[in-house]
mmCIF file of C-alpha atoms and ligand atoms in Angstrom:
data_model
loop_
_atom_site.group_PDB
_atom_site.id
_atom_site.type_symbol
_atom_site.label_atom_id
_atom_site.label_comp_id
_atom_site.label_asym_id
_atom_site.label_seq_id
_atom_site.Cartn_x
_atom_site.Cartn_y
_atom_site.Cartn_z
ATOM 1 C CA UNK A 25 -2.008 10.830 43.882
ATOM 2 C CA UNK A 26 1.437 10.864 45.431
ATOM 3 C CA UNK A 27 3.554 8.070 44.002
ATOM 4 C CA UNK A 28 6.627 6.323 45.292
ATOM 5 C CA UNK A 29 8.473 6.796 42.013
ATOM 6 C CA UNK A 30 11.179 7.702 41.292
ATOM 7 C CA UNK A 31 12.661 5.064 43.556
ATOM 8 C CA UNK A 32 16.308 5.844 44.271
ATOM 9 C CA UNK A 33 17.467 2.289 43.651
ATOM 10 C CA UNK A 34 15.703 2.378 40.266
ATOM 11 C CA UNK A 35 17.798 5.303 38.945
ATOM 12 C CA UNK A 36 20.216 3.176 36.929
ATOM 13 C CA UNK A 37 17.535 0.872 35.506
ATOM 14 C CA UNK A 38 15.548 3.951 34.496
ATOM 15 C CA UNK A 39 18.577 5.434 32.725
ATOM 16 C CA UNK A 40 18.713 2.210 30.733
ATOM 17 C CA UNK A 41 15.075 2.416 29.680
ATOM 18 C CA UNK A 42 13.256 0.286 32.288
ATOM 19 C CA UNK A 43 10.010 1.610 33.762
ATOM 20 C CA UNK A 44 8.050 0.477 36.822
ATOM 21 C CA UNK A 45 4.332 0.403 35.989
ATOM 22 C CA UNK A 46 1.961 2.197 38.361
ATOM 23 C CA UNK A 47 -0.860 -0.028 39.521
ATOM 24 C CA UNK A 48 -2.588 2.504 41.704
ATOM 25 C CA UNK A 49 -6.223 1.480 41.210
ATOM 26 C CA UNK A 50 -7.140 -0.564 44.313
ATOM 27 C CA UNK A 51 -10.259 -1.895 42.580
ATOM 28 C CA UNK A 52 -8.113 -3.587 39.954
ATOM 29 C CA UNK A 53 -6.018 -5.420 42.540
ATOM 30 C CA UNK A 54 -6.365 -9.133 43.118
ATOM 31 C CA UNK A 55 -7.044 -10.027 46.776
ATOM 32 C CA UNK A 56 -6.202 -13.150 48.729
ATOM 33 C CA UNK A 57 -9.472 -15.139 48.907
ATOM 34 C CA UNK A 58 -11.667 -14.175 51.850
ATOM 35 C CA UNK A 59 -9.475 -11.190 52.792
ATOM 36 C CA UNK A 60 -9.006 -7.533 51.961
ATOM 37 C CA UNK A 61 -5.295 -8.083 51.425
ATOM 38 C CA UNK A 62 -3.879 -7.181 47.985
ATOM 39 C CA UNK A 63 -1.696 -9.764 46.253
ATOM 40 C CA UNK A 64 1.685 -8.285 45.294
ATOM 41 C CA UNK A 65 1.942 -10.210 42.065
ATOM 42 C CA UNK A 66 5.530 -10.920 41.175
ATOM 43 C CA UNK A 67 4.245 -12.972 38.306
ATOM 44 C CA UNK A 68 2.539 -9.962 36.729
ATOM 45 C CA UNK A 69 5.390 -7.519 37.324
ATOM 46 C CA UNK A 70 8.092 -9.944 36.186
ATOM 47 C CA UNK A 71 6.209 -10.433 32.927
ATOM 48 C CA UNK A 72 6.174 -6.669 32.441
ATOM 49 C CA UNK A 73 9.963 -6.460 32.902
ATOM 50 C CA UNK A 74 10.579 -9.445 30.613
ATOM 51 C CA UNK A 75 8.618 -7.649 27.892
ATOM 52 C CA UNK A 76 10.490 -4.392 28.490
ATOM 53 C CA UNK A 77 13.830 -6.248 28.344
ATOM 54 C CA UNK A 78 12.893 -7.835 25.006
ATOM 55 C CA UNK A 79 11.831 -4.477 23.519
ATOM 56 C CA UNK A 80 14.940 -2.700 24.797
ATOM 57 C CA UNK A 81 17.212 -5.459 23.499
ATOM 58 C CA UNK A 82 15.665 -4.969 20.081
ATOM 59 C CA UNK A 83 16.096 -1.193 20.076
ATOM 60 C CA UNK A 84 19.666 -1.445 21.423
ATOM 61 C CA UNK A 85 20.522 -4.243 18.942
ATOM 62 C CA UNK A 86 22.277 -6.113 21.742
ATOM 63 C CA UNK A 87 21.332 -9.599 22.845
ATOM 64 C CA UNK A 88 22.223 -9.870 26.564
ATOM 65 C CA UNK A 89 24.212 -12.932 27.414
ATOM 66 C CA UNK A 90 24.516 -14.570 30.844
ATOM 67 C CA UNK A 91 26.841 -17.367 31.882
ATOM 68 C CA UNK A 92 26.076 -19.341 35.049
ATOM 69 C CA UNK A 93 28.692 -21.324 36.916
ATOM 70 C CA UNK A 94 26.992 -24.149 38.832
ATOM 71 C CA UNK A 95 29.162 -26.134 41.212
ATOM 72 C CA UNK A 96 28.074 -29.384 42.817
ATOM 73 C CA UNK A 97 24.812 -31.247 42.890
ATOM 74 C CA UNK A 98 22.627 -29.253 45.295
ATOM 75 C CA UNK A 99 19.057 -29.958 44.048
ATOM 76 C CA UNK A 100 17.657 -26.541 45.069
ATOM 77 C CA UNK A 101 20.475 -24.738 43.210
ATOM 78 C CA UNK A 102 19.747 -26.855 40.134
ATOM 79 C CA UNK A 103 16.086 -25.784 40.170
ATOM 80 C CA UNK A 104 16.992 -22.092 40.644
ATOM 81 C CA UNK A 105 19.574 -22.182 37.855
ATOM 82 C CA UNK A 106 17.264 -24.000 35.486
ATOM 83 C CA UNK A 107 14.556 -21.346 36.102
ATOM 84 C CA UNK A 108 17.092 -18.612 35.347
ATOM 85 C CA UNK A 109 18.431 -20.131 32.132
ATOM 86 C CA UNK A 110 14.881 -20.988 30.958
ATOM 87 C CA UNK A 111 13.725 -17.395 31.447
ATOM 88 C CA UNK A 112 16.693 -16.076 29.477
ATOM 89 C CA UNK A 113 16.107 -18.545 26.650
ATOM 90 C CA UNK A 114 12.381 -17.676 26.517
ATOM 91 C CA UNK A 115 13.260 -13.984 26.200
ATOM 92 C CA UNK A 116 15.533 -14.873 23.276
ATOM 93 C CA UNK A 117 18.641 -13.956 25.281
ATOM 94 C CA UNK A 118 21.841 -15.941 25.568
ATOM 95 C CA UNK A 119 22.418 -18.132 28.593
ATOM 96 C CA UNK A 120 25.138 -20.676 29.104
ATOM 97 C CA UNK A 121 25.619 -23.102 31.921
ATOM 98 C CA UNK A 122 29.020 -24.325 33.050
ATOM 99 C CA UNK A 123 28.742 -27.251 35.444
ATOM 100 C CA UNK A 124 31.587 -28.278 37.709
ATOM 101 C CA UNK A 125 31.259 -31.415 39.897
ATOM 102 C CA UNK A 126 31.905 -30.688 43.591
ATOM 103 C CA UNK A 127 34.730 -33.239 43.696
ATOM 104 C CA UNK A 128 36.622 -31.392 40.942
ATOM 105 C CA UNK A 129 35.956 -27.862 42.197
ATOM 106 C CA UNK A 130 38.795 -25.873 43.742
ATOM 107 C CA UNK A 131 38.999 -22.145 44.371
ATOM 108 C CA UNK A 132 41.733 -21.878 41.725
ATOM 109 C CA UNK A 133 39.793 -23.820 39.076
ATOM 110 C CA UNK A 134 36.679 -21.674 39.566
ATOM 111 C CA UNK A 135 38.748 -18.488 39.488
ATOM 112 C CA UNK A 136 40.205 -19.681 36.185
ATOM 113 C CA UNK A 137 36.698 -20.097 34.784
ATOM 114 C CA UNK A 138 35.795 -16.606 35.977
ATOM 115 C CA UNK A 139 38.940 -15.087 34.403
ATOM 116 C CA UNK A 140 38.075 -16.766 31.108
ATOM 117 C CA UNK A 141 34.536 -15.338 31.203
ATOM 118 C CA UNK A 142 35.848 -11.898 32.238
ATOM 119 C CA UNK A 143 37.928 -11.854 29.067
ATOM 120 C CA UNK A 144 35.102 -13.028 26.779
ATOM 121 C CA UNK A 145 33.410 -9.968 25.238
ATOM 122 C CA UNK A 146 30.272 -11.962 24.355
ATOM 123 C CA UNK A 147 29.555 -12.535 28.091
ATOM 124 C CA UNK A 148 27.741 -9.610 29.764
ATOM 125 C CA UNK A 149 26.961 -11.260 33.083
ATOM 126 C CA UNK A 150 28.669 -13.908 35.210
ATOM 127 C CA UNK A 151 26.607 -15.614 37.896
ATOM 128 C CA UNK A 152 28.277 -17.990 40.337
ATOM 129 C CA UNK A 153 25.388 -19.860 41.952
ATOM 130 C CA UNK A 154 25.632 -19.939 45.749
ATOM 131 C CA UNK A 155 26.174 -21.748 48.000
ATOM 132 C CA UNK A 156 29.521 -23.119 46.822
ATOM 133 C CA UNK A 157 30.883 -26.320 48.431
ATOM 134 C CA UNK A 158 32.500 -25.686 51.835
ATOM 135 C CA UNK A 159 36.027 -26.430 50.625
ATOM 136 C CA UNK A 160 35.839 -23.561 48.113
ATOM 137 C CA UNK A 161 36.585 -19.943 49.122
ATOM 138 C CA UNK A 162 33.373 -18.307 47.846
ATOM 139 C CA UNK A 163 34.586 -14.746 48.470
ATOM 140 C CA UNK A 164 37.729 -15.409 46.430
ATOM 141 C CA UNK A 165 35.722 -16.852 43.531
ATOM 142 C CA UNK A 166 33.181 -14.009 43.517
ATOM 143 C CA UNK A 167 36.032 -11.531 43.969
ATOM 144 C CA UNK A 168 37.522 -12.674 40.666
ATOM 145 C CA UNK A 169 34.483 -11.383 38.712
ATOM 146 C CA UNK A 170 35.083 -7.958 37.159
ATOM 147 C CA UNK A 171 32.664 -5.357 38.543
ATOM 148 C CA UNK A 172 30.988 -4.676 35.191
ATOM 149 C CA UNK A 173 30.017 -8.356 34.792
ATOM 150 C CA UNK A 174 28.529 -8.738 38.301
ATOM 151 C CA UNK A 175 24.800 -9.404 37.764
ATOM 152 C CA UNK A 176 24.096 -10.421 41.371
ATOM 153 C CA UNK A 177 25.315 -7.238 43.022
ATOM 154 C CA UNK A 178 27.322 -9.361 45.486
ATOM 155 C CA UNK A 179 30.754 -7.845 44.850
ATOM 156 C CA UNK A 180 32.011 -5.545 47.621
ATOM 157 C CA UNK A 181 32.417 -2.759 45.029
ATOM 158 C CA UNK A 182 28.712 -2.885 44.212
ATOM 159 C CA UNK A 183 27.576 -3.444 47.817
ATOM 160 C CA UNK A 184 29.713 -0.435 48.812
ATOM 161 C CA UNK A 185 27.957 1.793 46.287
ATOM 162 C CA UNK A 186 24.568 0.793 47.720
ATOM 163 C CA UNK A 187 25.755 1.236 51.315
ATOM 164 C CA UNK A 188 26.966 4.764 50.563
ATOM 165 C CA UNK A 189 23.727 5.762 48.845
ATOM 166 C CA UNK A 190 25.115 5.704 45.298
ATOM 167 C CA UNK A 191 22.867 3.929 42.857
ATOM 168 C CA UNK A 192 25.350 3.509 40.030
ATOM 169 C CA UNK A 193 26.159 -0.160 40.617
ATOM 170 C CA UNK A 194 24.471 -3.549 40.269
ATOM 171 C CA UNK A 195 21.885 -4.291 42.952
ATOM 172 C CA UNK A 196 21.123 -7.670 44.498
ATOM 173 C CA UNK A 197 18.235 -9.179 42.505
ATOM 174 C CA UNK A 198 15.843 -10.271 45.267
ATOM 175 C CA UNK A 199 15.678 -7.023 47.281
ATOM 176 C CA UNK A 200 15.775 -5.006 44.049
ATOM 177 C CA UNK A 201 12.729 -6.946 42.846
ATOM 178 C CA UNK A 202 10.958 -6.397 46.177
ATOM 179 C CA UNK A 203 11.486 -2.632 45.870
ATOM 180 C CA UNK A 204 10.052 -2.647 42.337
ATOM 181 C CA UNK A 205 7.034 -4.631 43.562
ATOM 182 C CA UNK A 206 6.375 -2.154 46.396
ATOM 183 C CA UNK A 207 6.680 0.766 43.957
ATOM 184 C CA UNK A 208 4.381 -0.781 41.336
ATOM 185 C CA UNK A 209 1.638 -1.094 43.966
ATOM 186 C CA UNK A 210 2.479 2.374 45.331
ATOM 187 C CA UNK A 211 3.151 1.153 48.860
ATOM 188 C CA UNK A 212 4.352 4.187 50.811
ATOM 189 C CA UNK A 213 7.669 3.734 52.581
ATOM 190 C CA UNK A 214 8.949 7.034 54.011
ATOM 191 C CA UNK A 215 8.917 7.020 57.795
ATOM 192 C CA UNK A 216 7.533 3.480 58.005
ATOM 193 C CA UNK A 217 8.932 0.840 60.372
ATOM 194 C CA UNK A 218 10.485 -1.897 58.256
ATOM 195 C CA UNK A 219 11.605 -5.135 59.880
ATOM 196 C CA UNK A 220 13.798 -7.468 57.844
ATOM 197 C CA UNK A 221 14.106 -10.991 59.260
ATOM 198 C CA UNK A 222 17.435 -12.307 57.970
ATOM 199 C CA UNK A 223 20.857 -10.748 57.529
ATOM 200 C CA UNK A 224 22.309 -12.585 54.544
ATOM 201 C CA UNK A 225 24.477 -10.806 52.006
ATOM 202 C CA UNK A 226 22.116 -11.993 49.265
ATOM 203 C CA UNK A 227 18.824 -10.689 50.671
ATOM 204 C CA UNK A 228 18.636 -9.349 54.234
ATOM 205 C CA UNK A 229 21.467 -6.811 54.305
ATOM 206 C CA UNK A 230 20.829 -5.190 50.896
ATOM 207 C CA UNK A 231 17.050 -5.274 51.563
ATOM 208 C CA UNK A 232 17.530 -3.168 54.683
ATOM 209 C CA UNK A 233 19.788 -0.726 52.817
ATOM 210 C CA UNK A 234 17.286 -0.279 49.980
ATOM 211 C CA UNK A 235 14.411 0.320 52.428
ATOM 212 C CA UNK A 236 16.620 2.781 54.316
ATOM 213 C CA UNK A 237 17.276 4.649 51.062
ATOM 214 C CA UNK A 238 13.507 5.260 50.889
ATOM 215 C CA UNK A 239 13.527 6.636 54.449
ATOM 216 C CA UNK A 240 12.159 3.592 56.267
ATOM 217 C CA UNK A 241 13.197 3.075 59.881
ATOM 218 C CA UNK A 242 14.891 -0.279 59.462
ATOM 219 C CA UNK A 243 15.348 -3.067 62.016
ATOM 220 C CA UNK A 244 17.248 -6.239 61.220
ATOM 221 C CA UNK A 245 15.997 -9.308 63.068
ATOM 222 C CA UNK A 246 17.852 -12.622 63.035
ATOM 223 C CA UNK A 247 18.368 -15.898 64.847
ATOM 224 C CA UNK A 248 19.713 -14.152 67.992
ATOM 225 C CA UNK A 249 16.960 -11.526 68.136
ATOM 226 C CA UNK A 250 15.075 -11.508 71.432
ATOM 227 C CA UNK A 251 11.289 -11.340 71.324
ATOM 228 C CA UNK A 252 11.046 -11.767 67.541
ATOM 229 C CA UNK A 253 7.268 -11.671 67.732
ATOM 230 C CA UNK A 254 7.293 -8.315 69.531
ATOM 231 C CA UNK A 255 9.822 -6.829 67.077
ATOM 232 C CA UNK A 256 7.790 -7.997 64.067
ATOM 233 C CA UNK A 257 4.537 -6.721 65.572
ATOM 234 C CA UNK A 258 5.957 -3.148 65.271
ATOM 235 C CA UNK A 259 6.527 -3.537 61.532
ATOM 236 C CA UNK A 260 4.573 -1.579 58.936
ATOM 237 C CA UNK A 261 6.602 -3.513 56.377
ATOM 238 C CA UNK A 262 7.759 -6.996 57.288
ATOM 239 C CA UNK A 263 10.222 -8.826 55.048
ATOM 240 C CA UNK A 264 10.682 -12.483 55.976
ATOM 241 C CA UNK A 265 13.939 -13.920 54.674
ATOM 242 C CA UNK A 266 14.650 -16.246 57.559
ATOM 243 C CA UNK A 267 14.698 -19.523 55.655
ATOM 244 C CA UNK A 268 12.228 -21.080 58.100
ATOM 245 C CA UNK A 269 8.896 -22.393 56.855
ATOM 246 C CA UNK A 270 5.815 -20.599 58.246
ATOM 247 C CA UNK A 271 7.842 -18.785 60.912
ATOM 248 C CA UNK A 272 5.677 -15.656 60.820
ATOM 249 C CA UNK A 273 2.304 -16.231 62.498
ATOM 250 C CA UNK A 274 -0.698 -13.875 62.765
ATOM 251 C CA UNK A 275 0.367 -12.671 66.218
ATOM 252 C CA UNK A 276 3.602 -11.318 64.616
ATOM 253 C CA UNK A 277 1.623 -9.061 62.289
ATOM 254 C CA UNK A 278 0.583 -5.465 62.952
ATOM 255 C CA UNK A 279 -2.904 -4.837 61.492
ATOM 256 C CA UNK A 280 -2.562 -3.311 58.002
ATOM 257 C CA UNK A 281 1.094 -4.339 57.609
ATOM 258 C CA UNK A 282 2.719 -5.089 54.266
ATOM 259 C CA UNK A 283 4.156 -8.623 54.174
ATOM 260 C CA UNK A 284 6.982 -9.717 51.880
ATOM 261 C CA UNK A 285 7.840 -13.408 51.809
ATOM 262 C CA UNK A 286 11.274 -14.393 50.528
ATOM 263 C CA UNK A 287 11.010 -18.005 51.732
ATOM 264 C CA UNK A 288 10.487 -21.068 49.563
ATOM 265 C CA UNK A 289 9.829 -24.401 51.279
ATOM 266 C CA UNK A 290 7.578 -27.437 51.154
ATOM 267 C CA UNK A 291 5.124 -27.928 53.995
ATOM 268 C CA UNK A 292 4.388 -31.298 55.609
ATOM 269 C CA UNK A 293 1.908 -32.071 52.785
ATOM 270 C CA UNK A 294 4.563 -31.306 50.145
ATOM 271 C CA UNK A 295 2.921 -28.014 49.105
ATOM 272 C CA UNK A 296 5.070 -24.928 48.396
ATOM 273 C CA UNK A 297 5.051 -22.427 51.231
ATOM 274 C CA UNK A 298 7.057 -19.451 52.440
ATOM 275 C CA UNK A 299 8.338 -18.029 55.729
ATOM 276 C CA UNK A 300 4.926 -16.454 56.353
ATOM 277 C CA UNK A 301 1.862 -18.423 57.434
ATOM 278 C CA UNK A 302 -1.001 -17.613 54.996
ATOM 279 C CA UNK A 303 -3.245 -17.125 58.072
ATOM 280 C CA UNK A 304 -1.449 -13.754 58.371
ATOM 281 C CA UNK A 305 -2.995 -12.366 55.174
ATOM 282 C CA UNK A 306 -6.321 -11.479 56.778
ATOM 283 C CA UNK A 307 -4.464 -8.964 59.021
ATOM 284 C CA UNK A 308 -2.331 -7.439 56.236
ATOM 285 C CA UNK A 309 -2.988 -4.766 53.600
ATOM 286 C CA UNK A 310 -0.590 -6.178 50.987
ATOM 287 C CA UNK A 311 1.318 -9.470 50.822
ATOM 288 C CA UNK A 312 3.494 -11.310 48.341
ATOM 289 C CA UNK A 313 2.361 -14.883 47.671
ATOM 290 C CA UNK A 314 4.502 -18.029 47.514
ATOM 291 C CA UNK A 315 4.865 -19.055 44.744
ATOM 292 C CA UNK A 316 4.462 -16.223 42.159
ATOM 293 C CA UNK A 317 5.667 -13.452 44.434
ATOM 294 C CA UNK A 318 9.311 -12.663 45.106
ATOM 295 C CA UNK A 319 10.668 -15.720 43.197
ATOM 296 C CA UNK A 320 9.800 -14.509 39.690
ATOM 297 C CA UNK A 321 10.923 -10.987 40.624
ATOM 298 C CA UNK A 322 14.427 -12.255 41.460
ATOM 299 C CA UNK A 323 14.758 -13.752 37.988
ATOM 300 C CA UNK A 324 13.261 -10.669 36.314
ATOM 301 C CA UNK A 325 15.817 -8.452 38.029
ATOM 302 C CA UNK A 326 18.608 -10.763 36.895
ATOM 303 C CA UNK A 327 17.359 -10.112 33.388
ATOM 304 C CA UNK A 328 17.284 -6.347 34.026
ATOM 305 C CA UNK A 329 20.789 -6.396 35.555
ATOM 306 C CA UNK A 330 22.181 -8.378 32.636
ATOM 307 C CA UNK A 331 20.592 -5.964 30.147
ATOM 308 C CA UNK A 332 22.070 -2.976 31.986
ATOM 309 C CA UNK A 333 25.520 -4.587 31.884
ATOM 310 C CA UNK A 334 25.085 -5.441 28.210
ATOM 311 C CA UNK A 335 24.092 -1.897 27.215
ATOM 312 C CA UNK A 336 26.985 -0.620 29.345
ATOM 313 C CA UNK A 337 29.530 -2.894 27.715
ATOM 314 C CA UNK A 338 27.996 -2.200 24.300
ATOM 315 C CA UNK A 339 29.208 -5.485 22.931
ATOM 316 C CA UNK A 340 26.853 -6.869 20.285
ATOM 317 C CA UNK A 341 26.422 -10.631 20.211
HETATM 318 N N1 GUN B 427 21.706 -18.586 45.667
HETATM 319 C C1 GUN B 427 20.470 -18.252 46.126
HETATM 320 N N2 GUN B 427 20.054 -17.093 45.562
HETATM 321 C C2 GUN B 427 21.034 -16.686 44.739
HETATM 322 C C3 GUN B 427 21.170 -15.577 43.860
HETATM 323 O O1 GUN B 427 20.314 -14.689 43.748
HETATM 324 N N3 GUN B 427 22.350 -15.534 43.157
HETATM 325 C C4 GUN B 427 23.318 -16.479 43.286
HETATM 326 N N4 GUN B 427 24.441 -16.322 42.564
HETATM 327 N N5 GUN B 427 23.213 -17.523 44.086
HETATM 328 C C5 GUN B 427 22.073 -17.626 44.802
#
């Protein structure tokens, strides 16, 4: 059977010992109830990468160490950061949280923190949780991180490597995790129409670039896109990162499409939901669930990125 691997964006992770499993047996795949649509299980794949990270840390004798800078009191950011630090602790890795109240935060103060962490050889990864308060210059704070400690792949130096088809830098965790998920389930990409709803620096833009690197024909859709439904209905692969609950309805979905949901919201009943209405699954061939889809993959790739940086820096804890 023809497989998607090696994935170009996986080159660096592979050089550092990480492997994407190949789940090519359709009979073994979990389906969404009452449909023929395969669940792209981020929960299962993230567990695989957590185990690989633990094994590799042992054989490299380096305990990866992440420091997170959390500014302000945004409740969603708190939940995300707590999930990240918990995952690192459970893997036996180092994770430290520096909290700065919004009222005390200035661009200069946060840059000072970053400089201190840059100079600390026990820190392999620096993560500045976004969004930062409006009065802070986020680009200037992120720009203070040295390239080799960027675990988010947000620095222009790393984005530039991706944009020019060089896979030697850190890649943004969410799209990187989506690519690994597609590869694990052997979803074919070359020549396919991929529509990415959303153009953020964190997800949308790098997602499109990674799909392009696998020869997809990529369309970016966003809040000013005309006839969103018609654009989405052309998609063989539809990535919804719009930040709008249940935006994607069945009439947006081409029969047999692959659906990737990057959204995380609560519906009117308080239940977790994504950007994609679950009624779409009966038309799709593969779909990522919310929760247990892209969310755990983002954290797993943060772990992978931190390991890669740690092996690269070769600084034992
Ligand atoms: N805010 C939302 N997602 C992310 C992420 O992946 N990294 C950082 N640093 N901030 C975020």
